[in-house]
Amino acid sequence: MKKLLLLIALIFVSGCVGQTAKIDINNGVIIEKFTADPRDVFDFQPVTFSVDISDVGGTTAKDVSLRLLGVEGLWRPQTGTGTVSEVKKDLGTLKPPRIKDNIPGDSRFSDFTLTAPDLNEGDKTTFSVKARAEFSYATTGSIIVKAISFNQQQILQRRGETTLEPLKESNSEGPLKFRLVRGPAPLIIDPDEGAVEREFRFEIVNVGGGWPISDNAVGKVGIGGTNKITLLAPAGISLGKCDGITGGISAFSTTLRSDGRAPVSCTVSINKEIADKFKATTEATLVFNIELNYKYFVESSVDVSVQGTKR
């Protein structure tokens, strides 16, 4: 009986303290909760701002920092005189969740205690304070496109079979994605055409709850121009020039438009030797690989009501 009771107690305790790993395919670091306590104060009272963040994406968040916005020059330190300037904490690295092992991503909890702004007696004002989490993150992905010969296309059409296949796209979990918007899929290679170029249009899309801010430039994607596009394909098929980026395909940066998208157009070159092989070869596979390295931020806000008192 005692053993049974002990087993029940252990099950109860493990159920209370256990955590379930969660992953968000469209985010990296998120602000789980941002609070102010108390939220209705006199101007001589301290307020504690509490921020809880965690990595719910697919890669490790580096250079993680937390800061409070809207307090500079208004709010006062808990002790001492004057007003605060920058209120910031550096938190290092947060590892992503391991879903297979049911291990949640790393979390950090931080408190900032400040004294409310000094107001005239009788004045009552609501102050909005933001918590901003900034972090360095990476998105990796691939897009698979099939190449078939012109003759194979004709055979399939005569059979009434489609030559169109669903694109195989994959992106790691995170706030930026790489997608194919337009291009020859499948890529038809006609030996009679000889050497040709074909254009593929991609997009880098912001799907997260914040915005990139690489190299202190809002909307910029690519810390120090470290993004990469590569193409895995048979010899004779190569990635050419890409427009819409700064730098070359092995080290570039780009900037999102106001709609959260950045178009990238790339040419694929097919030389005569590989085109001639497609008289006998019916199909091949092309794999576009992408690596995006960027700084990103997310924000959350809270309001605090402050009433002035007589000095």
PDB file of C-alpha atoms in Angstrom:
ATOM      1  CA  MET A   1       0.000   0.000   0.000  1.00  0.00           C
ATOM      2  CA  LYS A   2       2.825   2.378   0.901  1.00  0.00           C
ATOM      3  CA  LYS A   3       4.548   1.641  -2.413  1.00  0.00           C
ATOM      4  CA  LEU A   4       1.319   2.389  -4.281  1.00  0.00           C
ATOM      5  CA  LEU A   5       0.877   5.692  -2.474  1.00  0.00           C
ATOM      6  CA  LEU A   6       4.516   6.613  -3.191  1.00  0.00           C
ATOM      7  CA  LEU A   7       4.063   5.809  -6.897  1.00  0.00           C
ATOM      8  CA  ILE A   8       0.895   7.954  -7.066  1.00  0.00           C
ATOM      9  CA  ALA A   9       2.725  10.809  -5.337  1.00  0.00           C
ATOM     10  CA  LEU A  10       5.627  10.596  -7.779  1.00  0.00           C
ATOM     11  CA  ILE A  11       3.263  10.638 -10.758  1.00  0.00           C
ATOM     12  CA  PHE A  12       1.454  13.668  -9.319  1.00  0.00           C
ATOM     13  CA  VAL A  13       4.682  15.590  -8.707  1.00  0.00           C
ATOM     14  CA  SER A  14       6.114  14.778 -12.154  1.00  0.00           C
ATOM     15  CA  GLY A  15       2.877  15.946 -13.759  1.00  0.00           C
ATOM     16  CA  CYS A  16       3.078  19.249 -11.887  1.00  0.00           C
ATOM     17  CA  VAL A  17       6.696  20.110 -12.672  1.00  0.00           C
ATOM     18  CA  GLY A  18       6.996  18.522 -16.112  1.00  0.00           C
ATOM     19  CA  GLN A  19       7.301  20.745 -19.176  1.00  0.00           C
ATOM     20  CA  THR A  20       6.244  20.016 -22.716  1.00  0.00           C
ATOM     21  CA  ALA A  21       8.524  21.138 -25.513  1.00  0.00           C
ATOM     22  CA  LYS A  22       6.847  23.425 -28.019  1.00  0.00           C
ATOM     23  CA  ILE A  23       8.086  24.732 -31.333  1.00  0.00           C
ATOM     24  CA  ASP A  24       6.814  27.617 -33.431  1.00  0.00           C
ATOM     25  CA  ILE A  25       7.594  27.258 -37.145  1.00  0.00           C
ATOM     26  CA  ASN A  26       7.309  31.046 -37.664  1.00  0.00           C
ATOM     27  CA  ASN A  27       9.327  32.435 -34.752  1.00  0.00           C
ATOM     28  CA  GLY A  28      12.649  32.250 -32.956  1.00  0.00           C
ATOM     29  CA  VAL A  29      12.846  33.993 -29.598  1.00  0.00           C
ATOM     30  CA  ILE A  30       9.476  35.168 -28.297  1.00  0.00           C
ATOM     31  CA  ILE A  31       8.382  37.231 -25.302  1.00  0.00           C
ATOM     32  CA  GLU A  32       6.221  34.838 -23.324  1.00  0.00           C
ATOM     33  CA  LYS A  33       5.115  37.465 -20.807  1.00  0.00           C
ATOM     34  CA  PHE A  34       5.831  41.125 -19.998  1.00  0.00           C
ATOM     35  CA  THR A  35       4.298  42.617 -16.861  1.00  0.00           C
ATOM     36  CA  ALA A  36       4.551  45.675 -14.627  1.00  0.00           C
ATOM     37  CA  ASP A  37       3.812  45.516 -10.915  1.00  0.00           C
ATOM     38  CA  PRO A  38       2.098  47.616  -9.703  1.00  0.00           C
ATOM     39  CA  ARG A  39       0.468  49.259 -12.726  1.00  0.00           C
ATOM     40  CA  ASP A  40      -1.187  52.170 -10.882  1.00  0.00           C
ATOM     41  CA  VAL A  41       1.281  54.133  -8.741  1.00  0.00           C
ATOM     42  CA  PHE A  42       2.252  57.476  -7.254  1.00  0.00           C
ATOM     43  CA  ASP A  43       5.296  59.142  -8.736  1.00  0.00           C
ATOM     44  CA  PHE A  44       7.558  58.207  -5.824  1.00  0.00           C
ATOM     45  CA  GLN A  45       6.822  54.475  -6.031  1.00  0.00           C
ATOM     46  CA  PRO A  46       8.982  51.771  -7.641  1.00  0.00           C
ATOM     47  CA  VAL A  47       7.624  49.547 -10.421  1.00  0.00           C
ATOM     48  CA  THR A  48       9.058  46.142 -11.300  1.00  0.00           C
ATOM     49  CA  PHE A  49       8.997  45.208 -14.982  1.00  0.00           C
ATOM     50  CA  SER A  50       9.272  41.440 -15.524  1.00  0.00           C
ATOM     51  CA  VAL A  51      10.143  39.851 -18.877  1.00  0.00           C
ATOM     52  CA  ASP A  52      10.008  36.145 -19.720  1.00  0.00           C
ATOM     53  CA  ILE A  53      11.490  35.041 -23.054  1.00  0.00           C
ATOM     54  CA  SER A  54      12.233  31.685 -24.689  1.00  0.00           C
ATOM     55  CA  ASP A  55      13.592  30.199 -27.911  1.00  0.00           C
ATOM     56  CA  VAL A  56      10.787  28.312 -29.674  1.00  0.00           C
ATOM     57  CA  GLY A  57      12.375  28.175 -33.132  1.00  0.00           C
ATOM     58  CA  GLY A  58      14.669  25.701 -34.831  1.00  0.00           C
ATOM     59  CA  THR A  59      18.140  27.185 -34.322  1.00  0.00           C
ATOM     60  CA  THR A  60      20.241  28.626 -31.497  1.00  0.00           C
ATOM     61  CA  ALA A  61      19.662  32.294 -30.644  1.00  0.00           C
ATOM     62  CA  LYS A  62      22.930  34.139 -30.044  1.00  0.00           C
ATOM     63  CA  ASP A  63      23.771  37.600 -28.661  1.00  0.00           C
ATOM     64  CA  VAL A  64      20.393  37.713 -26.915  1.00  0.00           C
ATOM     65  CA  SER A  65      19.608  40.961 -25.117  1.00  0.00           C
ATOM     66  CA  LEU A  66      16.651  42.575 -23.362  1.00  0.00           C
ATOM     67  CA  ARG A  67      15.981  46.276 -23.108  1.00  0.00           C
ATOM     68  CA  LEU A  68      13.214  48.572 -21.941  1.00  0.00           C
ATOM     69  CA  LEU A  69      12.079  51.297 -24.339  1.00  0.00           C
ATOM     70  CA  GLY A  70      10.174  54.423 -23.359  1.00  0.00           C
ATOM     71  CA  VAL A  71      11.918  54.857 -19.999  1.00  0.00           C
ATOM     72  CA  GLU A  72      14.948  56.916 -21.047  1.00  0.00           C
ATOM     73  CA  GLY A  73      15.010  60.373 -19.482  1.00  0.00           C
ATOM     74  CA  LEU A  74      11.684  59.786 -17.663  1.00  0.00           C
ATOM     75  CA  TRP A  75      11.909  56.910 -15.256  1.00  0.00           C
ATOM     76  CA  ARG A  76      14.360  57.024 -12.347  1.00  0.00           C
ATOM     77  CA  PRO A  77      16.665  54.396 -10.872  1.00  0.00           C
ATOM     78  CA  GLN A  78      15.405  52.588  -7.803  1.00  0.00           C
ATOM     79  CA  THR A  79      18.201  54.181  -5.822  1.00  0.00           C
ATOM     80  CA  GLY A  80      20.151  57.331  -6.583  1.00  0.00           C
ATOM     81  CA  THR A  81      19.180  60.490  -8.437  1.00  0.00           C
ATOM     82  CA  GLY A  82      18.469  61.596 -11.997  1.00  0.00           C
ATOM     83  CA  THR A  83      16.827  59.534 -14.703  1.00  0.00           C
ATOM     84  CA  VAL A  84      17.886  56.343 -16.467  1.00  0.00           C
ATOM     85  CA  SER A  85      19.426  56.212 -19.923  1.00  0.00           C
ATOM     86  CA  GLU A  86      19.693  52.742 -21.464  1.00  0.00           C
ATOM     87  CA  VAL A  87      18.103  49.877 -19.529  1.00  0.00           C
ATOM     88  CA  LYS A  88      19.507  46.653 -20.947  1.00  0.00           C
ATOM     89  CA  LYS A  89      20.592  43.136 -20.018  1.00  0.00           C
ATOM     90  CA  ASP A  90      22.757  40.818 -22.126  1.00  0.00           C
ATOM     91  CA  LEU A  91      21.584  37.209 -21.864  1.00  0.00           C
ATOM     92  CA  GLY A  92      24.025  35.298 -24.078  1.00  0.00           C
ATOM     93  CA  THR A  93      22.746  32.221 -25.929  1.00  0.00           C
ATOM     94  CA  LEU A  94      19.399  30.406 -25.946  1.00  0.00           C
ATOM     95  CA  LYS A  95      19.208  26.883 -27.322  1.00  0.00           C
ATOM     96  CA  PRO A  96      16.152  25.759 -29.333  1.00  0.00           C
ATOM     97  CA  PRO A  97      13.711  23.051 -28.202  1.00  0.00           C
ATOM     98  CA  ARG A  98      14.456  19.376 -28.825  1.00  0.00           C
ATOM     99  CA  ILE A  99      11.047  18.039 -29.743  1.00  0.00           C
ATOM    100  CA  LYS A 100      12.222  14.449 -30.123  1.00  0.00           C
ATOM    101  CA  ASP A 101      13.400  14.393 -26.507  1.00  0.00           C
ATOM    102  CA  ASN A 102      10.564  16.655 -25.258  1.00  0.00           C
ATOM    103  CA  ILE A 103      13.074  19.240 -24.020  1.00  0.00           C
ATOM    104  CA  PRO A 104      11.835  22.867 -24.182  1.00  0.00           C
ATOM    105  CA  GLY A 105      13.970  25.646 -25.597  1.00  0.00           C
ATOM    106  CA  ASP A 106      16.001  27.765 -23.197  1.00  0.00           C
ATOM    107  CA  SER A 107      14.163  30.502 -21.303  1.00  0.00           C
ATOM    108  CA  ARG A 108      15.307  33.595 -19.448  1.00  0.00           C
ATOM    109  CA  PHE A 109      13.442  35.636 -16.825  1.00  0.00           C
ATOM    110  CA  SER A 110      14.551  39.180 -16.005  1.00  0.00           C
ATOM    111  CA  ASP A 111      13.375  41.936 -13.651  1.00  0.00           C
ATOM    112  CA  PHE A 112      13.951  45.666 -13.988  1.00  0.00           C
ATOM    113  CA  THR A 113      12.878  47.848 -11.036  1.00  0.00           C
ATOM    114  CA  LEU A 114      12.534  51.588 -11.702  1.00  0.00           C
ATOM    115  CA  THR A 115      10.953  54.525  -9.883  1.00  0.00           C
ATOM    116  CA  ALA A 116       8.018  56.191 -11.658  1.00  0.00           C
ATOM    117  CA  PRO A 117       8.517  59.532 -13.463  1.00  0.00           C
ATOM    118  CA  ASP A 118       8.244  62.726 -11.412  1.00  0.00           C
ATOM    119  CA  LEU A 119       4.937  64.545 -12.097  1.00  0.00           C
ATOM    120  CA  ASN A 120       3.241  67.694 -10.823  1.00  0.00           C
ATOM    121  CA  GLU A 121       0.752  67.254  -8.020  1.00  0.00           C
ATOM    122  CA  GLY A 122      -2.641  66.168  -9.333  1.00  0.00           C
ATOM    123  CA  ASP A 123      -1.324  65.160 -12.740  1.00  0.00           C
ATOM    124  CA  LYS A 124      -2.143  61.600 -13.779  1.00  0.00           C
ATOM    125  CA  THR A 125      -0.475  60.176 -16.888  1.00  0.00           C
ATOM    126  CA  THR A 126      -0.298  56.740 -18.470  1.00  0.00           C
ATOM    127  CA  PHE A 127       3.152  55.698 -19.643  1.00  0.00           C
ATOM    128  CA  SER A 128       3.655  52.929 -22.213  1.00  0.00           C
ATOM    129  CA  VAL A 129       6.819  50.889 -21.739  1.00  0.00           C
ATOM    130  CA  LYS A 130       8.106  48.338 -24.265  1.00  0.00           C
ATOM    131  CA  ALA A 131      10.273  45.303 -23.720  1.00  0.00           C
ATOM    132  CA  ARG A 132      12.437  44.479 -26.724  1.00  0.00           C
ATOM    133  CA  ALA A 133      14.261  41.175 -27.152  1.00  0.00           C
ATOM    134  CA  GLU A 134      17.020  41.238 -29.786  1.00  0.00           C
ATOM    135  CA  PHE A 135      18.888  38.167 -30.991  1.00  0.00           C
ATOM    136  CA  SER A 136      21.006  36.777 -33.804  1.00  0.00           C
ATOM    137  CA  TYR A 137      19.322  33.926 -35.670  1.00  0.00           C
ATOM    138  CA  ALA A 138      19.661  31.729 -38.747  1.00  0.00           C
ATOM    139  CA  THR A 139      17.231  30.286 -41.283  1.00  0.00           C
ATOM    140  CA  THR A 140      18.337  27.404 -43.486  1.00  0.00           C
ATOM    141  CA  GLY A 141      16.262  25.872 -46.232  1.00  0.00           C
ATOM    142  CA  SER A 142      16.144  24.157 -49.588  1.00  0.00           C
ATOM    143  CA  ILE A 143      13.974  24.121 -52.703  1.00  0.00           C
ATOM    144  CA  ILE A 144      14.007  21.074 -54.977  1.00  0.00           C
ATOM    145  CA  VAL A 145      13.207  21.500 -58.678  1.00  0.00           C
ATOM    146  CA  LYS A 146      13.099  18.652 -61.172  1.00  0.00           C
ATOM    147  CA  ALA A 147      14.693  19.003 -64.616  1.00  0.00           C
ATOM    148  CA  ILE A 148      13.355  16.867 -67.464  1.00  0.00           C
ATOM    149  CA  SER A 149      14.199  16.576 -71.140  1.00  0.00           C
ATOM    150  CA  PHE A 150      12.017  18.091 -73.820  1.00  0.00           C
ATOM    151  CA  ASN A 151      11.414  14.622 -75.245  1.00  0.00           C
ATOM    152  CA  GLN A 152      10.267  13.322 -71.867  1.00  0.00           C
ATOM    153  CA  GLN A 153       7.856  16.240 -71.586  1.00  0.00           C
ATOM    154  CA  GLN A 154       6.365  15.366 -74.980  1.00  0.00           C
ATOM    155  CA  ILE A 155       5.961  11.708 -74.012  1.00  0.00           C
ATOM    156  CA  LEU A 156       4.200  12.591 -70.761  1.00  0.00           C
ATOM    157  CA  GLN A 157       1.851  15.003 -72.513  1.00  0.00           C
ATOM    158  CA  ARG A 158       0.886  12.387 -75.129  1.00  0.00           C
ATOM    159  CA  ARG A 159       0.055  10.009 -72.316  1.00  0.00           C
ATOM    160  CA  GLY A 160      -2.117  12.655 -70.720  1.00  0.00           C
ATOM    161  CA  GLU A 161       0.190  12.810 -67.696  1.00  0.00           C
ATOM    162  CA  THR A 162       1.096  16.076 -66.043  1.00  0.00           C
ATOM    163  CA  THR A 163       4.667  17.337 -65.964  1.00  0.00           C
ATOM    164  CA  LEU A 164       3.889  19.573 -62.997  1.00  0.00           C
ATOM    165  CA  GLU A 165       4.940  18.380 -59.584  1.00  0.00           C
ATOM    166  CA  PRO A 166       4.444  19.993 -56.174  1.00  0.00           C
ATOM    167  CA  LEU A 167       7.501  21.976 -55.186  1.00  0.00           C
ATOM    168  CA  LYS A 168       9.497  20.526 -52.333  1.00  0.00           C
ATOM    169  CA  GLU A 169      10.358  23.448 -50.086  1.00  0.00           C
ATOM    170  CA  SER A 170      11.748  23.270 -46.581  1.00  0.00           C
ATOM    171  CA  ASN A 171      12.781  25.966 -44.100  1.00  0.00           C
ATOM    172  CA  SER A 172      14.022  25.688 -40.554  1.00  0.00           C
ATOM    173  CA  GLU A 173      11.694  27.023 -37.866  1.00  0.00           C
ATOM    174  CA  GLY A 174      12.226  30.774 -37.581  1.00  0.00           C
ATOM    175  CA  PRO A 175      10.842  34.221 -38.463  1.00  0.00           C
ATOM    176  CA  LEU A 176      12.285  34.449 -42.008  1.00  0.00           C
ATOM    177  CA  LYS A 177      11.504  32.050 -44.868  1.00  0.00           C
ATOM    178  CA  PHE A 178      12.934  31.492 -48.361  1.00  0.00           C
ATOM    179  CA  ARG A 179      10.413  30.638 -51.078  1.00  0.00           C
ATOM    180  CA  LEU A 180      10.238  30.146 -54.833  1.00  0.00           C
ATOM    181  CA  VAL A 181       7.683  32.537 -56.316  1.00  0.00           C
ATOM    182  CA  ARG A 182       8.108  32.007 -60.041  1.00  0.00           C
ATOM    183  CA  GLY A 183      10.277  29.895 -62.302  1.00  0.00           C
ATOM    184  CA  PRO A 184      10.347  26.903 -64.663  1.00  0.00           C
ATOM    185  CA  ALA A 185       9.302  23.991 -62.477  1.00  0.00           C
ATOM    186  CA  PRO A 186       9.981  21.508 -63.848  1.00  0.00           C
ATOM    187  CA  LEU A 187      12.951  22.870 -65.762  1.00  0.00           C
ATOM    188  CA  ILE A 188      12.611  21.691 -69.397  1.00  0.00           C
ATOM    189  CA  ILE A 189      15.965  21.106 -71.134  1.00  0.00           C
ATOM    190  CA  ASP A 190      15.840  20.938 -74.934  1.00  0.00           C
ATOM    191  CA  PRO A 191      19.100  19.776 -76.556  1.00  0.00           C
ATOM    192  CA  ASP A 192      18.177  21.646 -79.743  1.00  0.00           C
ATOM    193  CA  GLU A 193      18.334  24.976 -77.884  1.00  0.00           C
ATOM    194  CA  GLY A 194      21.978  24.525 -76.856  1.00  0.00           C
ATOM    195  CA  ALA A 195      23.280  26.702 -74.010  1.00  0.00           C
ATOM    196  CA  VAL A 196      20.516  28.711 -72.314  1.00  0.00           C
ATOM    197  CA  GLU A 197      19.699  30.623 -69.144  1.00  0.00           C
ATOM    198  CA  ARG A 198      16.524  30.344 -67.107  1.00  0.00           C
ATOM    199  CA  GLU A 199      15.341  32.740 -64.391  1.00  0.00           C
ATOM    200  CA  PHE A 200      14.007  31.802 -60.970  1.00  0.00           C
ATOM    201  CA  ARG A 201      12.404  34.364 -58.694  1.00  0.00           C
ATOM    202  CA  PHE A 202      12.599  33.788 -54.960  1.00  0.00           C
ATOM    203  CA  GLU A 203      11.408  35.758 -51.966  1.00  0.00           C
ATOM    204  CA  ILE A 204      12.704  36.171 -48.452  1.00  0.00           C
ATOM    205  CA  VAL A 205       9.561  36.622 -46.327  1.00  0.00           C
ATOM    206  CA  ASN A 206       9.128  37.820 -42.759  1.00  0.00           C
ATOM    207  CA  VAL A 207       6.545  35.555 -41.100  1.00  0.00           C
ATOM    208  CA  GLY A 208       7.545  36.222 -37.485  1.00  0.00           C
ATOM    209  CA  GLY A 209       6.154  38.532 -34.846  1.00  0.00           C
ATOM    210  CA  GLY A 210       8.955  41.080 -35.126  1.00  0.00           C
ATOM    211  CA  TRP A 211      11.363  42.575 -37.656  1.00  0.00           C
ATOM    212  CA  PRO A 212      14.978  42.052 -38.775  1.00  0.00           C
ATOM    213  CA  ILE A 213      17.501  44.708 -37.771  1.00  0.00           C
ATOM    214  CA  SER A 214      20.857  43.388 -38.984  1.00  0.00           C
ATOM    215  CA  ASP A 215      23.860  45.733 -38.669  1.00  0.00           C
ATOM    216  CA  ASN A 216      21.543  48.249 -36.917  1.00  0.00           C
ATOM    217  CA  ALA A 217      19.574  48.761 -40.151  1.00  0.00           C
ATOM    218  CA  VAL A 218      15.838  48.099 -39.786  1.00  0.00           C
ATOM    219  CA  GLY A 219      14.653  45.532 -42.334  1.00  0.00           C
ATOM    220  CA  LYS A 220      18.146  44.377 -43.288  1.00  0.00           C
ATOM    221  CA  VAL A 221      18.705  40.627 -43.601  1.00  0.00           C
ATOM    222  CA  GLY A 222      22.306  39.464 -43.408  1.00  0.00           C
ATOM    223  CA  ILE A 223      24.731  40.239 -40.583  1.00  0.00           C
ATOM    224  CA  GLY A 224      27.850  41.526 -42.299  1.00  0.00           C
ATOM    225  CA  GLY A 225      26.591  40.163 -45.629  1.00  0.00           C
ATOM    226  CA  THR A 226      26.811  36.488 -44.653  1.00  0.00           C
ATOM    227  CA  ASN A 227      23.763  35.051 -46.457  1.00  0.00           C
ATOM    228  CA  LYS A 228      24.378  32.330 -49.047  1.00  0.00           C
ATOM    229  CA  ILE A 229      22.550  30.781 -52.009  1.00  0.00           C
ATOM    230  CA  THR A 230      24.013  27.625 -53.545  1.00  0.00           C
ATOM    231  CA  LEU A 231      22.818  25.207 -56.216  1.00  0.00           C
ATOM    232  CA  LEU A 232      23.384  21.464 -56.201  1.00  0.00           C
ATOM    233  CA  ALA A 233      22.962  20.160 -59.748  1.00  0.00           C
ATOM    234  CA  PRO A 234      24.637  17.982 -62.406  1.00  0.00           C
ATOM    235  CA  ALA A 235      27.842  19.389 -63.909  1.00  0.00           C
ATOM    236  CA  GLY A 236      26.966  21.906 -66.609  1.00  0.00           C
ATOM    237  CA  ILE A 237      24.043  23.424 -64.687  1.00  0.00           C
ATOM    238  CA  SER A 238      25.154  26.331 -62.520  1.00  0.00           C
ATOM    239  CA  LEU A 239      23.828  29.284 -60.575  1.00  0.00           C
ATOM    240  CA  GLY A 240      24.541  32.576 -62.286  1.00  0.00           C
ATOM    241  CA  LYS A 241      23.870  36.158 -61.257  1.00  0.00           C
ATOM    242  CA  CYS A 242      21.294  37.071 -58.606  1.00  0.00           C
ATOM    243  CA  ASP A 243      19.569  40.467 -58.564  1.00  0.00           C
ATOM    244  CA  GLY A 244      17.955  42.120 -55.552  1.00  0.00           C
ATOM    245  CA  ILE A 245      20.909  41.475 -53.263  1.00  0.00           C
ATOM    246  CA  THR A 246      24.053  43.316 -52.183  1.00  0.00           C
ATOM    247  CA  GLY A 247      27.173  41.229 -52.695  1.00  0.00           C
ATOM    248  CA  GLY A 248      27.661  37.882 -54.401  1.00  0.00           C
ATOM    249  CA  ILE A 249      25.626  34.714 -54.021  1.00  0.00           C
ATOM    250  CA  SER A 250      28.114  33.308 -51.485  1.00  0.00           C
ATOM    251  CA  ALA A 251      28.018  36.379 -49.208  1.00  0.00           C
ATOM    252  CA  PHE A 252      25.115  38.793 -49.572  1.00  0.00           C
ATOM    253  CA  SER A 253      22.591  40.931 -47.742  1.00  0.00           C
ATOM    254  CA  THR A 254      19.207  42.366 -48.698  1.00  0.00           C
ATOM    255  CA  THR A 255      16.509  44.572 -47.195  1.00  0.00           C
ATOM    256  CA  LEU A 256      12.836  43.779 -46.747  1.00  0.00           C
ATOM    257  CA  ARG A 257      10.227  46.039 -48.290  1.00  0.00           C
ATOM    258  CA  SER A 258       7.479  47.510 -46.106  1.00  0.00           C
ATOM    259  CA  ASP A 259       5.344  44.425 -46.873  1.00  0.00           C
ATOM    260  CA  GLY A 260       7.955  42.192 -45.244  1.00  0.00           C
ATOM    261  CA  ARG A 261       9.254  40.673 -48.481  1.00  0.00           C
ATOM    262  CA  ALA A 262      12.537  40.884 -50.392  1.00  0.00           C
ATOM    263  CA  PRO A 263      12.537  39.561 -53.986  1.00  0.00           C
ATOM    264  CA  VAL A 264      15.656  37.780 -55.241  1.00  0.00           C
ATOM    265  CA  SER A 265      15.939  36.824 -58.930  1.00  0.00           C
ATOM    266  CA  CYS A 266      18.605  34.316 -59.983  1.00  0.00           C
ATOM    267  CA  THR A 267      19.601  32.874 -63.331  1.00  0.00           C
ATOM    268  CA  VAL A 268      20.484  29.229 -63.880  1.00  0.00           C
ATOM    269  CA  SER A 269      22.884  28.518 -66.732  1.00  0.00           C
ATOM    270  CA  ILE A 270      22.701  25.309 -68.769  1.00  0.00           C
ATOM    271  CA  ASN A 271      25.710  24.697 -70.999  1.00  0.00           C
ATOM    272  CA  LYS A 272      25.642  22.865 -74.351  1.00  0.00           C
ATOM    273  CA  GLU A 273      27.361  19.723 -73.021  1.00  0.00           C
ATOM    274  CA  ILE A 274      24.711  19.010 -70.394  1.00  0.00           C
ATOM    275  CA  ALA A 275      21.950  19.961 -72.826  1.00  0.00           C
ATOM    276  CA  ASP A 276      23.272  17.357 -75.292  1.00  0.00           C
ATOM    277  CA  LYS A 277      23.194  14.723 -72.532  1.00  0.00           C
ATOM    278  CA  PHE A 278      19.479  15.301 -72.153  1.00  0.00           C
ATOM    279  CA  LYS A 279      18.948  13.589 -75.514  1.00  0.00           C
ATOM    280  CA  ALA A 280      19.391  10.395 -73.505  1.00  0.00           C
ATOM    281  CA  THR A 281      18.890  11.547 -69.914  1.00  0.00           C
ATOM    282  CA  THR A 282      15.239  12.033 -69.045  1.00  0.00           C
ATOM    283  CA  GLU A 283      15.487  13.873 -65.732  1.00  0.00           C
ATOM    284  CA  ALA A 284      17.727  15.343 -63.048  1.00  0.00           C
ATOM    285  CA  THR A 285      17.298  17.130 -59.711  1.00  0.00           C
ATOM    286  CA  LEU A 286      18.261  20.678 -58.793  1.00  0.00           C
ATOM    287  CA  VAL A 287      18.516  21.744 -55.141  1.00  0.00           C
ATOM    288  CA  PHE A 288      18.657  25.426 -54.186  1.00  0.00           C
ATOM    289  CA  ASN A 289      20.102  25.821 -50.686  1.00  0.00           C
ATOM    290  CA  ILE A 290      19.765  29.007 -48.652  1.00  0.00           C
ATOM    291  CA  GLU A 291      21.422  30.212 -45.475  1.00  0.00           C
ATOM    292  CA  LEU A 292      20.204  33.441 -43.879  1.00  0.00           C
ATOM    293  CA  ASN A 293      22.011  34.974 -40.890  1.00  0.00           C
ATOM    294  CA  TYR A 294      20.327  37.973 -39.307  1.00  0.00           C
ATOM    295  CA  LYS A 295      19.558  40.043 -36.242  1.00  0.00           C
ATOM    296  CA  TYR A 296      15.910  40.138 -35.227  1.00  0.00           C
ATOM    297  CA  PHE A 297      13.779  41.767 -32.556  1.00  0.00           C
ATOM    298  CA  VAL A 298      10.371  41.210 -30.971  1.00  0.00           C
ATOM    299  CA  GLU A 299       8.504  43.589 -28.665  1.00  0.00           C
ATOM    300  CA  SER A 300       5.736  43.644 -26.087  1.00  0.00           C
ATOM    301  CA  SER A 301       4.277  46.633 -24.208  1.00  0.00           C
ATOM    302  CA  VAL A 302       2.579  47.399 -20.917  1.00  0.00           C
ATOM    303  CA  ASP A 303       0.923  50.574 -19.584  1.00  0.00           C
ATOM    304  CA  VAL A 304       1.564  52.074 -16.163  1.00  0.00           C
ATOM    305  CA  SER A 305      -0.620  54.834 -14.696  1.00  0.00           C
ATOM    306  CA  VAL A 306       1.339  57.385 -12.618  1.00  0.00           C
ATOM    307  CA  GLN A 307      -0.141  60.108 -10.361  1.00  0.00           C
ATOM    308  CA  GLY A 308       1.838  63.145  -9.223  1.00  0.00           C
ATOM    309  CA  THR A 309       2.112  63.991  -5.528  1.00  0.00           C
ATOM    310  CA  LYS A 310       2.957  67.047  -3.453  1.00  0.00           C
ATOM    311  CA  ARG A 311       6.632  67.500  -2.599  1.00  0.00           C
TER     312      ARG A 311
END
